[in-house]
Amino acid sequence: MNEDGPLTRLDMLRFARRVVEHQATRQLALMDRWIADEERREAERRRRLATRQAAPEWLVERGLNGSSAVYVHLGGCTSAGGRSKGVGRDQAVRALTEGGVPACPLCRPDTALGLLE
């Protein structure tokens, strides 16, 4: 800037340009942070989706003691408790036929397995 005399129009325009450039740089840095944060969130969401296990087709619900089976459920049954464990088709059939474990009265896995019609 001109130290010897009053500011000229050119001095003021150059100052205004530096202010705008500084503001734009700060705004771009802010936008870059927002983009990086969103990219991290999206990558985490994709990681969670990739590691999420598919719901089992059949569940065996254990009792409070953890050893005796209470019910056999379809995989998506809403009445299956937190003590349920995913099992294969053969294990579900064995539990219903040989193990004497009752079928859930809501989801009726015995019908889905073809044991009852």
mmCIF file of C-alpha atoms in Angstrom, residues 13-84:
data_model
loop_
_atom_site.group_PDB
_atom_site.id
_atom_site.type_symbol
_atom_site.label_atom_id
_atom_site.label_comp_id
_atom_site.label_asym_id
_atom_site.label_seq_id
_atom_site.Cartn_x
_atom_site.Cartn_y
_atom_site.Cartn_z
ATOM 1 C CA LEU A 13 -9.140 -2.849 -4.996
ATOM 2 C CA ARG A 14 -5.989 -4.830 -4.239
ATOM 3 C CA PHE A 15 -6.870 -4.869 -0.536
ATOM 4 C CA ALA A 16 -10.425 -6.021 -1.329
ATOM 5 C CA ARG A 17 -9.011 -8.804 -3.503
ATOM 6 C CA ARG A 18 -6.761 -10.032 -0.667
ATOM 7 C CA VAL A 19 -9.729 -10.052 1.736
ATOM 8 C CA VAL A 20 -11.885 -12.020 -0.711
ATOM 9 C CA GLU A 21 -9.014 -14.420 -1.415
ATOM 10 C CA HIS A 22 -8.504 -14.984 2.323
ATOM 11 C CA GLN A 23 -12.228 -15.592 2.917
ATOM 12 C CA ALA A 24 -12.455 -17.956 -0.047
ATOM 13 C CA THR A 25 -9.438 -19.914 1.183
ATOM 14 C CA ARG A 26 -11.010 -20.309 4.623
ATOM 15 C CA GLN A 27 -14.359 -21.356 3.135
ATOM 16 C CA LEU A 28 -12.679 -23.898 0.858
ATOM 17 C CA ALA A 29 -10.769 -25.342 3.820
ATOM 18 C CA LEU A 30 -14.058 -25.651 5.718
ATOM 19 C CA MET A 31 -15.725 -27.365 2.767
ATOM 20 C CA ASP A 32 -12.760 -29.743 2.457
ATOM 21 C CA ARG A 33 -13.164 -30.709 6.141
ATOM 22 C CA TRP A 34 -16.900 -31.328 5.636
ATOM 23 C CA ILE A 35 -16.170 -33.490 2.584
ATOM 24 C CA ALA A 36 -13.511 -35.487 4.467
ATOM 25 C CA ASP A 37 -15.896 -36.018 7.407
ATOM 26 C CA GLU A 38 -18.642 -37.223 5.080
ATOM 27 C CA GLU A 39 -16.218 -39.545 3.256
ATOM 28 C CA ARG A 40 -15.192 -41.056 6.618
ATOM 29 C CA ARG A 41 -18.845 -41.562 7.610
ATOM 30 C CA GLU A 42 -19.636 -43.174 4.256
ATOM 31 C CA ALA A 43 -16.611 -45.489 4.476
ATOM 32 C CA GLU A 44 -17.641 -46.522 7.995
ATOM 33 C CA ARG A 45 -21.200 -47.194 6.813
ATOM 34 C CA ARG A 46 -19.881 -49.375 3.979
ATOM 35 C CA ARG A 47 -17.606 -51.242 6.408
ATOM 36 C CA ARG A 48 -20.535 -51.912 8.747
ATOM 37 C CA LEU A 49 -22.676 -53.173 5.865
ATOM 38 C CA ALA A 50 -19.886 -55.457 4.652
ATOM 39 C CA THR A 51 -19.322 -56.979 8.088
ATOM 40 C CA ARG A 52 -22.990 -57.369 8.938
ATOM 41 C CA GLN A 53 -23.833 -61.021 8.935
ATOM 42 C CA ALA A 54 -26.854 -62.326 7.116
ATOM 43 C CA ALA A 55 -29.693 -63.352 9.403
ATOM 44 C CA PRO A 56 -29.819 -67.129 9.922
ATOM 45 C CA GLU A 57 -32.744 -69.037 8.444
ATOM 46 C CA TRP A 58 -33.506 -70.847 11.687
ATOM 47 C CA LEU A 59 -33.028 -70.010 15.364
ATOM 48 C CA VAL A 60 -33.031 -72.092 18.522
ATOM 49 C CA GLU A 61 -33.981 -70.062 21.576
ATOM 50 C CA ARG A 62 -32.335 -71.148 24.820
ATOM 51 C CA GLY A 63 -33.882 -70.921 28.267
ATOM 52 C CA LEU A 64 -32.614 -68.831 31.132
ATOM 53 C CA ASN A 65 -30.251 -71.601 32.225
ATOM 54 C CA GLY A 66 -28.633 -71.503 28.761
ATOM 55 C CA SER A 67 -28.661 -75.254 28.220
ATOM 56 C CA SER A 68 -32.247 -76.210 27.484
ATOM 57 C CA ALA A 69 -33.914 -75.175 24.233
ATOM 58 C CA VAL A 70 -37.238 -73.353 24.538
ATOM 59 C CA TYR A 71 -38.373 -72.832 20.926
ATOM 60 C CA VAL A 72 -37.292 -73.225 17.330
ATOM 61 C CA HIS A 73 -37.950 -70.037 15.285
ATOM 62 C CA LEU A 74 -37.732 -68.853 11.713
ATOM 63 C CA GLY A 75 -34.749 -66.531 11.261
ATOM 64 C CA GLY A 76 -36.782 -63.334 11.145
ATOM 65 C CA CYS A 77 -39.182 -64.138 13.983
ATOM 66 C CA THR A 78 -39.818 -61.103 16.150
ATOM 67 C CA SER A 79 -40.566 -63.183 19.241
ATOM 68 C CA ALA A 80 -37.132 -64.831 19.242
ATOM 69 C CA GLY A 81 -35.329 -63.597 22.315
ATOM 70 C CA GLY A 82 -31.771 -62.467 22.792
ATOM 71 C CA ARG A 83 -30.767 -65.979 23.827
ATOM 72 C CA SER A 84 -31.389 -67.292 20.299
#
